[in-house]
Short mmCIF file of C-alpha atoms in Angstrom, two decimals:
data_model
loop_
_atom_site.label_atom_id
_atom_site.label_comp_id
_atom_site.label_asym_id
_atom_site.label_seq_id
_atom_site.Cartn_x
_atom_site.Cartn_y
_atom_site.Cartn_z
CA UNK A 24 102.88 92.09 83.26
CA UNK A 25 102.69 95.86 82.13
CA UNK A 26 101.88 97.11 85.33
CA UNK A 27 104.10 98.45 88.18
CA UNK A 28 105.04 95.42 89.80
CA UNK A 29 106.20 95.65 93.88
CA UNK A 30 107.47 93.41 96.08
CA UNK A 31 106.81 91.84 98.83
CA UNK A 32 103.47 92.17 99.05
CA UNK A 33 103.56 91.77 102.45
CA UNK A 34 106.55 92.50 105.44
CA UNK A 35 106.09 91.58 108.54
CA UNK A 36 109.18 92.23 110.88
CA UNK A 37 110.57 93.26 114.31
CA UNK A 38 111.07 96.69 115.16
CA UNK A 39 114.69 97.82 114.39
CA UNK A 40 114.89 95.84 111.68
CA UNK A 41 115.84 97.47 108.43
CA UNK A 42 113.33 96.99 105.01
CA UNK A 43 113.85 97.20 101.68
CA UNK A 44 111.05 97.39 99.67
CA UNK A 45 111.12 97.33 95.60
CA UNK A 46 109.49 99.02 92.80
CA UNK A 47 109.60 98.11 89.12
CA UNK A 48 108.31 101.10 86.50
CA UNK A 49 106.24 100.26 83.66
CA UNK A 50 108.67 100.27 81.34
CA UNK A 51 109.15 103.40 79.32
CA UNK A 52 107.58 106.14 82.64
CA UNK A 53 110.64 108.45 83.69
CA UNK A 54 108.63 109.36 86.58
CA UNK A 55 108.27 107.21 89.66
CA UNK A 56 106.76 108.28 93.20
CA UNK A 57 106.48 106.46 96.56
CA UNK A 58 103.72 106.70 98.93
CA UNK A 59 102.72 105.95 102.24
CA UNK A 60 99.34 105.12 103.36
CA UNK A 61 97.85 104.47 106.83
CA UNK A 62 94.96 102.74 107.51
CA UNK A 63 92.05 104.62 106.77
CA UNK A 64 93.61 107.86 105.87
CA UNK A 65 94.61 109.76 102.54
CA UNK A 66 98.60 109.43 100.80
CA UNK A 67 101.24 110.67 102.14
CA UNK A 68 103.82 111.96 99.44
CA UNK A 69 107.36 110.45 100.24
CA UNK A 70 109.63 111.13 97.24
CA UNK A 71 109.22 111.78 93.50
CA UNK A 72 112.03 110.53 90.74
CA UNK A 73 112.56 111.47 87.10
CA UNK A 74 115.31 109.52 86.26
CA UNK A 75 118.01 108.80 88.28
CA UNK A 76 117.61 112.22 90.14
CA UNK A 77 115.39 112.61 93.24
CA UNK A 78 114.06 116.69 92.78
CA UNK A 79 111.69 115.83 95.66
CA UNK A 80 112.80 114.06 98.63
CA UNK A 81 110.49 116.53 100.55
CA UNK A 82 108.14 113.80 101.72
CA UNK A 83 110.69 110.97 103.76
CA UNK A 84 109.70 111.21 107.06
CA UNK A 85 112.95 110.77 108.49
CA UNK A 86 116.66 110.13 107.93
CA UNK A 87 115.83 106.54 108.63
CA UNK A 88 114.54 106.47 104.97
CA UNK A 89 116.02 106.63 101.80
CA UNK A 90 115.10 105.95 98.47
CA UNK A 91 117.20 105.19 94.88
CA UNK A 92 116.49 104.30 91.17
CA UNK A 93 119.27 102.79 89.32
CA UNK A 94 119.21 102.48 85.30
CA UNK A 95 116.06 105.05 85.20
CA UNK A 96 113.96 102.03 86.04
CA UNK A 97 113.80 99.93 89.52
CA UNK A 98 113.75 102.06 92.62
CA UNK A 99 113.90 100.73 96.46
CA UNK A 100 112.65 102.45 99.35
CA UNK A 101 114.97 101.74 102.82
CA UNK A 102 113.64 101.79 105.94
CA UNK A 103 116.61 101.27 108.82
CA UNK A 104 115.88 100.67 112.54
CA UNK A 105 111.96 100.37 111.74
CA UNK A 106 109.55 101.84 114.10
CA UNK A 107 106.16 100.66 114.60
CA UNK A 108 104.94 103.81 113.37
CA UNK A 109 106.15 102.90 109.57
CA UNK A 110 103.65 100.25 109.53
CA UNK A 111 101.32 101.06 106.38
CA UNK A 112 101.04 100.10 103.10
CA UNK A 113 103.73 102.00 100.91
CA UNK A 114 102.68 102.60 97.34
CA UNK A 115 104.96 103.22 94.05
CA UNK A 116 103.12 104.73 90.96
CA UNK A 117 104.76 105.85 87.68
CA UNK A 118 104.08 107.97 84.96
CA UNK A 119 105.36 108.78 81.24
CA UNK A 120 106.93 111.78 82.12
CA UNK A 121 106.22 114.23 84.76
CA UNK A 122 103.39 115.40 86.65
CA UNK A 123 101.23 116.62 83.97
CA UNK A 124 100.61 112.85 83.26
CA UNK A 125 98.72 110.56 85.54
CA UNK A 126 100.27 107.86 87.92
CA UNK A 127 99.91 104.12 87.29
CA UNK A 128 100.06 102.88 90.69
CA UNK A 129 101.05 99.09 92.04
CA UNK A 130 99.86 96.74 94.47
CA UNK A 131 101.36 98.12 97.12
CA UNK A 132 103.57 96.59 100.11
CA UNK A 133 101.72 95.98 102.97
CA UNK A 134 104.63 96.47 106.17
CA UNK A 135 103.53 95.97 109.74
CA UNK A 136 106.60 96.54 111.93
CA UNK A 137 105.76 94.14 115.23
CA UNK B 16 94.53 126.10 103.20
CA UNK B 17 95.05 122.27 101.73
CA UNK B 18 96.39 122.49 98.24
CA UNK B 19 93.64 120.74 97.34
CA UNK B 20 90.65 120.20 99.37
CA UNK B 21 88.04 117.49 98.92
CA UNK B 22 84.42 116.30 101.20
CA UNK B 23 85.71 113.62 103.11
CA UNK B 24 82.16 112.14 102.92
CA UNK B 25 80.65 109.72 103.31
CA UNK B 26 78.65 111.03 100.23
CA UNK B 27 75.68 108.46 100.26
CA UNK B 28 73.32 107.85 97.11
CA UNK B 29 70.84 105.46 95.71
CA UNK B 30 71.19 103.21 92.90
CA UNK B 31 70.92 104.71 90.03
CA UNK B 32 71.55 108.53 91.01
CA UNK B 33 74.24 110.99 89.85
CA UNK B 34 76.99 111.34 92.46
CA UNK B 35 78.66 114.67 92.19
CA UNK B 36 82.06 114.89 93.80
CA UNK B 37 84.20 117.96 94.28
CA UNK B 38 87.61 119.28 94.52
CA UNK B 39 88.89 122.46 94.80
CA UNK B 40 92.54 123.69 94.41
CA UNK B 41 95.02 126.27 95.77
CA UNK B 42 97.66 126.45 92.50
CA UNK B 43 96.62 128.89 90.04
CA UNK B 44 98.97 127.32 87.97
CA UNK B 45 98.07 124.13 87.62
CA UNK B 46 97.41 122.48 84.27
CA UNK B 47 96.83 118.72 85.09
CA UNK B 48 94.25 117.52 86.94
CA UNK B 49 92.96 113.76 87.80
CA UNK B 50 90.74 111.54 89.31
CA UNK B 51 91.22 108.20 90.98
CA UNK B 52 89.13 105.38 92.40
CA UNK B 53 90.67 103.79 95.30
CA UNK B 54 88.38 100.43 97.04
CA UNK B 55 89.25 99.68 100.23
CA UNK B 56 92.21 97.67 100.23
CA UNK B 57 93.49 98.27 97.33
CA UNK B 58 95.92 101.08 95.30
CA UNK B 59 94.19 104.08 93.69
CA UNK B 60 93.45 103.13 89.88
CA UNK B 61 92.87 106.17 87.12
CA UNK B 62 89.47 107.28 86.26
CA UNK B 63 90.43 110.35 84.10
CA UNK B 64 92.59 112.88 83.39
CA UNK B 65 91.02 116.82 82.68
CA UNK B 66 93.76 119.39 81.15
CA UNK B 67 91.24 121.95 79.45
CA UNK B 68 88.08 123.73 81.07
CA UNK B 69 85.11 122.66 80.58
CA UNK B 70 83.36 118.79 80.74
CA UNK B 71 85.16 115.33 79.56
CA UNK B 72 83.18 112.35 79.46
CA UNK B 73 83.67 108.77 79.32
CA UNK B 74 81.33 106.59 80.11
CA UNK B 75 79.15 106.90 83.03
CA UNK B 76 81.63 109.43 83.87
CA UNK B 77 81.93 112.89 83.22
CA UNK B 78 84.57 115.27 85.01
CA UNK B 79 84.37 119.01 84.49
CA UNK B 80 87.00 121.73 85.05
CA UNK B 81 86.96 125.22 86.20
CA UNK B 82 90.13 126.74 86.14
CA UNK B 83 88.66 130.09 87.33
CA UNK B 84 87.28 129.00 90.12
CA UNK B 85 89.63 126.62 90.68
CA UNK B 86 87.68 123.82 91.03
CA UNK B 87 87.28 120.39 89.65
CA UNK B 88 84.35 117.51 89.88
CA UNK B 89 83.48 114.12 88.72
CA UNK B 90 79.99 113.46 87.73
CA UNK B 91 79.08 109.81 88.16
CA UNK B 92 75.60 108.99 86.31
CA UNK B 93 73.81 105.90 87.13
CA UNK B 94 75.57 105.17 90.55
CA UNK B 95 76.10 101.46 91.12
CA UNK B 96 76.53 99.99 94.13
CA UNK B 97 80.51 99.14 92.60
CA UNK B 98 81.30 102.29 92.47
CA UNK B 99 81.53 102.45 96.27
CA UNK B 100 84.39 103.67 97.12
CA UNK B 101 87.05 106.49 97.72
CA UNK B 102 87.79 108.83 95.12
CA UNK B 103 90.92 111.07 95.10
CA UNK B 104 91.31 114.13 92.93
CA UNK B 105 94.79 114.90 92.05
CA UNK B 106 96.28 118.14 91.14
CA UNK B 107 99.69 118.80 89.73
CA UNK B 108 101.64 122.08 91.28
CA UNK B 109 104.44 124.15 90.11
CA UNK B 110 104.35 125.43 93.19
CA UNK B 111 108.02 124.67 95.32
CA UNK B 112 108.72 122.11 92.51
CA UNK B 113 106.85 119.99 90.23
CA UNK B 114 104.70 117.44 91.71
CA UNK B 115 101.19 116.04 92.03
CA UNK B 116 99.34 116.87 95.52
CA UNK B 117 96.47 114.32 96.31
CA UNK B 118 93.10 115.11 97.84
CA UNK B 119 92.19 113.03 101.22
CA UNK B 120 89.31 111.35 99.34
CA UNK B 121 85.74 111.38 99.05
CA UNK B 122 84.33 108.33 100.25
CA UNK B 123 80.81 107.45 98.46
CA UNK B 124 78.66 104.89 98.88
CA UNK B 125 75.50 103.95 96.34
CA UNK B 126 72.69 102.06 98.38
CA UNK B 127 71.28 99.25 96.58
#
């Protein structure tokens, strides 16, 4: 499709378990951005791309996650020794360029951390 | 002070009313602003994007901008009861780099 694609859809695992989760682009957007989102409550920012480059890693919670986009397309967000807390549905949007454009967001992955 | 503040709601309306949702924003700077529809469950999809002052409208839809006041809203005329749902206003900020900051949402709600 032409839409950002994620996957899984769904994670379920055991806590201290590590996660990867994946995020293909539409094709063409420089700009990619991962979110976090708790039940019931508003986005949490986690880290923005243009490129390759990460200018705003200001968002990861922790040093437990880390984030990378190879080829200035697919990025994956790592989650080591997962706490129950990181349960919530984690989000990738891109856009054209920056952040004068608007965000085309995907499905989402939906990670409960048992 | 949010960066950009929104009602959290619920905002409640009848079939076939105007909802009015507001956002208001901290960045003087900003040039980019947008609104997105978000049903429960599911990602936030784009309603519009507002770069100049004034009103934009598309469809039902209208969204006006007041860079002055700093303050954006999204008119929606002849509420249906699919339109329930959250709506996030989104404001980009040169502030400590270059980035969008979302509002919490406005959830609304059209009774049928």
């Amino acid at each position: 499709g032409a839409g950002v694609s994620q996957s899984p859809s769904n994670k379920v695992t055991e806590k201290g378990k590590d996660v990867e989760l994946r995020c293909d682009p539409i094709s063409g957007h420089t700009a990619l951005y991962w979110y976090r989102q708790s039940l019931g409550q508003g986005l949490e920012f986690l880290i923005y791309f243009q490129g390759n480059s990460a200018p705003d890693k200001s968002g990861l919670p922790s040093d437990r996650f880390s984030a990378e986009r190879t080829g200035g397309s697919v990025s994956t967000l790592t989650i080591q020794r997962t706490q129950q807390e990181d349960s919530a549905v984690y989000l990738c949007a891109s856009s054209f360029s920056g952040s004068d454009q608007p965000q085309h967001f995907g499905d989402g992955t939906r990670l409960s951390i048992l | 002070q949010k960066e950009v503040e929104q009602n959290s709601g619920p905002l409640s309306v009848p079939e076939g009313a105007i909802a009015s949702l507001n956002c208001t924003y901290s960045d003087r700077g900003s040039q980019s602003f947008f609104w997105y529809r978000q049903y429960s469950g599911k990602s936030p999809e784009l309603i519009m994007s507002i770069y100049s002052n004034g009103d934009k409208e598309d469809g039902r839809f209208t969204a006006q901008l007041n860079k002055a006041s700093q303050y954006v809203s999204l008119l929606i005329r002849d509420s249906q009861p699919s339109d329930s749902a959250t709506y996030l206003c989104a404001v980009n900020s040169n502030t400590g780099g270059f980035k969008t900051i979302f509002g919490a949402g406005t959830r609304l709600f059209v009774k049928a």
